[in-house]
Amino acid sequence: MTAAENQPDDDTLGDDLGAERTRAASPSDPGAPTRSGHPASPTTVGGHDAGLPELDPGQLGVGDMDADAFRRHGYAVIDWIAGYLDGVEDRPVLAQVEPGEIRGRLPAMPPEAPEPFSDALADLDALLLDGITHWNHPAFHAYFAITGSGPGILGEALTAALNVNGMLWRTSPSATELEELVIDWLRQLLGMSEGWRGMLSDGASTSTMLALAAARERTDLDVRQRGLAGRPDLPLLRVYTSEQAHSSVEKAAIALGLGRDGVRAIPVDDAFRMRPDVLADAIEEDVRFGYRPIAIVATVGTTATTAVDPLPAIADVRDAAVEELGHPIWLHVDGAYGAVLASCEEHRHILDGIERADSLVSNPHKWLFTPMDASVLLLRDPSALAAAFTLIPEYLATDDGDVTDFMDYGVQLGRRFRALKLWLVLRYFGAEGVRRRLREHVRQAARVAAWVEEHPGLELVVRPEMSTVVFQLGDEGAADPTEVDTRSRALLAHLDAEGVVLLSGTVLDDHHVLRLALGNLRTTDEHLDRSLAAIERAYRTVHGG
Ligand code: PLP
């Protein structure tokens, strides 16, 4: 799209206001303020001069952006995205701004009059990009590294265009049926048996909360109808998870009225896996004190170290307790990050025992190249979830027969068409392409682990099976362990300030450790070499070298 093509004819502008706006941003006055109070400037998008700001004819009426304007701005946006992704590695990976700095650049009041779309797009560059931490940067290795992939990004655009609300089957049969289909595709990728069904949500925190709501509903305590408050007839309800479980388990307990005391954290072994023997003892002790065990949450790929809890042994403990107590105990598996690796045959063992679980969460927005947000909750018996949440007011009643109305499976009524982007991602890469990419990240993690092992001042905390490397500083020359921790935190701070690579840290066994997560499709070995060199520089700085 050339600059000339971007200029609507003056006579297409409908009224004096439009003419005035066009004048305000005329080529002879490029510095005139935009409607947002910022100086107008030629919009440079994806390397092209997209022309001087103009209002679209449709902006002055009562309708939406017209098709021609949509095409022009749409091409500019796509151009912008392509340029952004291509050049993101040249930006600092962590936003280098002070709190409030971005807000301070923006007008406090909404614009009263319409503004040229290109002005807003230019402001994205000029005002907002500094405040973006670039998750799509090839040196983003913090938390879990993720990818907003090309097909996924385009899927998001199509979802917005269709703008369907998939609350009922009839409000878009394709949205419902595609959701059922992609979830079944994921089930097959993970090697799970037929019969699992599921749904998409915004994140693993929501998925886990829904699973625990189903677990609560499985009890005979009628919580759905009578609630939990003011009921002396109720025992204290307990959920078990490991000390290394994600905080979303506790948050779910908070939301479901079980409270943080409703979660018992089970100690882990020296590989940070839940200890089934301690779990068994904990359940037995709780029962003696009058608690009612309702669920166990095991993790496949813990947040700190990607540890895999021993599902078969945990399922054994669950079965024994159910036999003894005579009531159900739900087994939920949090595979938000790691479960997807089971799609590679040589790693399938990480889901050993999954057939004995009641639910599994796996987040395509973590390690399946799907842009935020997309989380899959798979259930062996979705009717438990429907029993918890089905509530059909007259204005939503239908007689469509044997169909899925996803509003029955959670608190959310309006639902995005998330399946579309996941469908495009899976079709674009194919199952074998997904596996190839996962293996590449595992290879990259092994490469980083080998670098750590060869480094005289660094130690591996655990040998990675997945794509996250956890390591720590050795204690050479340190007066005491606190000094090592101080250096470790200083190393992270140094990296943050330099902006070349982003790691994250956490605390394990009272020691600060560093995490380097792989998972971005744009990370090459050359990028990794640069990142490792930056870590080496930071290491030398904190060691005064
Ligand atoms: N479970 C695990 C193991 C995680 O690592 C995370 C986030 O990193 C979550 C759950 C929460 O995921 P979400 O942000 O999708 O709610």
PDB file of C-alpha atoms in Angstrom, residues 171-287:
ATOM      1  CA  THR A 171     -25.282 -18.645  18.849  1.00  0.00           C
ATOM      2  CA  SER A 172     -22.625 -20.117  16.556  1.00  0.00           C
ATOM      3  CA  PRO A 173     -22.660 -23.849  15.907  1.00  0.00           C
ATOM      4  CA  SER A 174     -19.205 -23.613  14.314  1.00  0.00           C
ATOM      5  CA  ALA A 175     -17.723 -22.031  17.433  1.00  0.00           C
ATOM      6  CA  THR A 176     -19.082 -24.808  19.642  1.00  0.00           C
ATOM      7  CA  GLU A 177     -18.299 -27.686  17.317  1.00  0.00           C
ATOM      8  CA  LEU A 178     -14.825 -26.410  16.423  1.00  0.00           C
ATOM      9  CA  GLU A 179     -14.101 -26.065  20.151  1.00  0.00           C
ATOM     10  CA  GLU A 180     -15.158 -29.667  20.690  1.00  0.00           C
ATOM     11  CA  LEU A 181     -13.063 -30.721  17.712  1.00  0.00           C
ATOM     12  CA  VAL A 182      -9.788 -28.961  18.643  1.00  0.00           C
ATOM     13  CA  ILE A 183     -10.058 -30.214  22.177  1.00  0.00           C
ATOM     14  CA  ASP A 184     -10.408 -33.712  20.813  1.00  0.00           C
ATOM     15  CA  TRP A 185      -7.392 -33.094  18.568  1.00  0.00           C
ATOM     16  CA  LEU A 186      -5.391 -32.049  21.628  1.00  0.00           C
ATOM     17  CA  ARG A 187      -6.563 -35.163  23.478  1.00  0.00           C
ATOM     18  CA  GLN A 188      -5.285 -37.292  20.625  1.00  0.00           C
ATOM     19  CA  LEU A 189      -1.969 -35.426  20.518  1.00  0.00           C
ATOM     20  CA  LEU A 190      -1.491 -36.139  24.212  1.00  0.00           C
ATOM     21  CA  GLY A 191      -2.272 -39.829  23.696  1.00  0.00           C
ATOM     22  CA  MET A 192      -5.319 -39.798  25.946  1.00  0.00           C
ATOM     23  CA  SER A 193      -8.212 -42.188  25.490  1.00  0.00           C
ATOM     24  CA  GLU A 194     -11.493 -41.358  23.785  1.00  0.00           C
ATOM     25  CA  GLY A 195     -14.153 -40.182  26.140  1.00  0.00           C
ATOM     26  CA  TRP A 196     -12.387 -37.127  27.515  1.00  0.00           C
ATOM     27  CA  ARG A 197     -14.305 -33.977  26.678  1.00  0.00           C
ATOM     28  CA  GLY A 198     -13.551 -30.409  27.435  1.00  0.00           C
ATOM     29  CA  MET A 199     -13.746 -26.725  26.957  1.00  0.00           C
ATOM     30  CA  LEU A 200     -11.588 -23.672  26.471  1.00  0.00           C
ATOM     31  CA  SER A 201     -11.118 -20.961  29.032  1.00  0.00           C
ATOM     32  CA  ASP A 202      -8.877 -17.962  29.493  1.00  0.00           C
ATOM     33  CA  GLY A 203      -6.261 -19.627  31.635  1.00  0.00           C
ATOM     34  CA  ALA A 204      -5.215 -22.524  33.806  1.00  0.00           C
ATOM     35  CA  SER A 205      -6.298 -20.608  36.893  1.00  0.00           C
ATOM     36  CA  THR A 206      -9.869 -20.589  35.614  1.00  0.00           C
ATOM     37  CA  SER A 207      -9.646 -24.181  34.375  1.00  0.00           C
ATOM     38  CA  THR A 208      -8.403 -25.398  37.749  1.00  0.00           C
ATOM     39  CA  MET A 209     -11.081 -23.443  39.573  1.00  0.00           C
ATOM     40  CA  LEU A 210     -13.740 -25.027  37.370  1.00  0.00           C
ATOM     41  CA  ALA A 211     -12.297 -28.501  37.975  1.00  0.00           C
ATOM     42  CA  LEU A 212     -12.399 -27.914  41.720  1.00  0.00           C
ATOM     43  CA  ALA A 213     -15.961 -26.604  41.443  1.00  0.00           C
ATOM     44  CA  ALA A 214     -16.835 -29.915  39.783  1.00  0.00           C
ATOM     45  CA  ALA A 215     -15.023 -31.738  42.605  1.00  0.00           C
ATOM     46  CA  ARG A 216     -17.056 -29.807  45.166  1.00  0.00           C
ATOM     47  CA  GLU A 217     -20.237 -30.631  43.305  1.00  0.00           C
ATOM     48  CA  ARG A 218     -19.351 -34.333  43.310  1.00  0.00           C
ATOM     49  CA  THR A 219     -19.693 -34.351  47.076  1.00  0.00           C
ATOM     50  CA  ASP A 220     -23.182 -34.904  48.451  1.00  0.00           C
ATOM     51  CA  LEU A 221     -23.059 -31.613  50.317  1.00  0.00           C
ATOM     52  CA  ASP A 222     -25.411 -29.650  48.052  1.00  0.00           C
ATOM     53  CA  VAL A 223     -23.100 -26.654  47.974  1.00  0.00           C
ATOM     54  CA  ARG A 224     -24.534 -25.446  44.692  1.00  0.00           C
ATOM     55  CA  GLN A 225     -27.916 -24.918  46.268  1.00  0.00           C
ATOM     56  CA  ARG A 226     -27.130 -24.136  49.863  1.00  0.00           C
ATOM     57  CA  GLY A 227     -23.661 -22.604  49.688  1.00  0.00           C
ATOM     58  CA  LEU A 228     -21.043 -23.066  52.369  1.00  0.00           C
ATOM     59  CA  ALA A 229     -21.693 -20.208  54.760  1.00  0.00           C
ATOM     60  CA  GLY A 230     -23.636 -20.700  57.983  1.00  0.00           C
ATOM     61  CA  ARG A 231     -23.827 -24.471  57.720  1.00  0.00           C
ATOM     62  CA  PRO A 232     -22.835 -26.273  60.917  1.00  0.00           C
ATOM     63  CA  ASP A 233     -23.641 -29.560  59.153  1.00  0.00           C
ATOM     64  CA  LEU A 234     -20.600 -29.212  56.870  1.00  0.00           C
ATOM     65  CA  PRO A 235     -17.196 -30.707  57.530  1.00  0.00           C
ATOM     66  CA  LEU A 236     -14.134 -28.676  56.595  1.00  0.00           C
ATOM     67  CA  LEU A 237     -13.323 -29.447  52.975  1.00  0.00           C
ATOM     68  CA  ARG A 238      -9.753 -30.128  51.954  1.00  0.00           C
ATOM     69  CA  VAL A 239      -7.833 -30.083  48.681  1.00  0.00           C
ATOM     70  CA  TYR A 240      -4.309 -31.565  48.522  1.00  0.00           C
ATOM     71  CA  THR A 241      -1.555 -30.348  46.290  1.00  0.00           C
ATOM     72  CA  SER A 242       2.216 -30.181  46.461  1.00  0.00           C
ATOM     73  CA  GLU A 243       4.294 -27.433  48.009  1.00  0.00           C
ATOM     74  CA  GLN A 244       5.465 -26.735  44.468  1.00  0.00           C
ATOM     75  CA  ALA A 245       1.958 -26.382  43.008  1.00  0.00           C
ATOM     76  CA  HIS A 246       0.972 -23.172  41.295  1.00  0.00           C
ATOM     77  CA  SER A 247      -0.738 -20.521  43.407  1.00  0.00           C
ATOM     78  CA  SER A 248      -3.816 -20.908  41.200  1.00  0.00           C
ATOM     79  CA  VAL A 249      -4.840 -23.910  43.321  1.00  0.00           C
ATOM     80  CA  GLU A 250      -5.033 -21.741  46.427  1.00  0.00           C
ATOM     81  CA  LYS A 251      -6.744 -18.976  44.476  1.00  0.00           C
ATOM     82  CA  ALA A 252      -9.354 -21.473  43.298  1.00  0.00           C
ATOM     83  CA  ALA A 253      -9.936 -22.474  46.912  1.00  0.00           C
ATOM     84  CA  ILE A 254     -10.357 -18.822  47.846  1.00  0.00           C
ATOM     85  CA  ALA A 255     -12.879 -18.298  45.049  1.00  0.00           C
ATOM     86  CA  LEU A 256     -14.814 -21.475  45.856  1.00  0.00           C
ATOM     87  CA  GLY A 257     -15.241 -20.648  49.528  1.00  0.00           C
ATOM     88  CA  LEU A 258     -12.869 -23.391  50.698  1.00  0.00           C
ATOM     89  CA  GLY A 259     -10.376 -20.790  51.858  1.00  0.00           C
ATOM     90  CA  ARG A 260      -6.615 -21.060  51.889  1.00  0.00           C
ATOM     91  CA  ASP A 261      -6.934 -23.349  54.908  1.00  0.00           C
ATOM     92  CA  GLY A 262      -8.861 -25.648  52.605  1.00  0.00           C
ATOM     93  CA  VAL A 263      -5.627 -26.427  50.751  1.00  0.00           C
ATOM     94  CA  ARG A 264      -3.023 -28.676  52.324  1.00  0.00           C
ATOM     95  CA  ALA A 265       0.418 -28.444  50.757  1.00  0.00           C
ATOM     96  CA  ILE A 266       2.186 -31.794  50.573  1.00  0.00           C
ATOM     97  CA  PRO A 267       5.996 -31.809  50.815  1.00  0.00           C
ATOM     98  CA  VAL A 268       8.075 -32.803  47.813  1.00  0.00           C
ATOM     99  CA  ASP A 269      11.025 -35.137  47.275  1.00  0.00           C
ATOM    100  CA  ASP A 270      14.474 -33.995  46.223  1.00  0.00           C
ATOM    101  CA  ALA A 271      13.290 -33.693  42.620  1.00  0.00           C
ATOM    102  CA  PHE A 272      10.441 -31.367  43.725  1.00  0.00           C
ATOM    103  CA  ARG A 273       7.721 -34.009  43.119  1.00  0.00           C
ATOM    104  CA  MET A 274       4.803 -34.507  45.454  1.00  0.00           C
ATOM    105  CA  ARG A 275       5.440 -37.302  47.969  1.00  0.00           C
ATOM    106  CA  PRO A 276       2.553 -39.805  47.760  1.00  0.00           C
ATOM    107  CA  ASP A 277       3.463 -41.350  51.130  1.00  0.00           C
ATOM    108  CA  VAL A 278       3.077 -37.980  52.839  1.00  0.00           C
ATOM    109  CA  LEU A 279      -0.141 -37.398  50.896  1.00  0.00           C
ATOM    110  CA  ALA A 280      -1.560 -40.644  52.266  1.00  0.00           C
ATOM    111  CA  ASP A 281      -0.585 -39.680  55.822  1.00  0.00           C
ATOM    112  CA  ALA A 282      -2.031 -36.192  55.413  1.00  0.00           C
ATOM    113  CA  ILE A 283      -5.377 -37.506  54.218  1.00  0.00           C
ATOM    114  CA  GLU A 284      -5.513 -39.989  57.043  1.00  0.00           C
ATOM    115  CA  GLU A 285      -4.675 -37.322  59.618  1.00  0.00           C
ATOM    116  CA  ASP A 286      -7.212 -34.881  58.184  1.00  0.00           C
ATOM    117  CA  VAL A 287      -9.971 -37.473  58.259  1.00  0.00           C
TER     118      VAL A 287
END
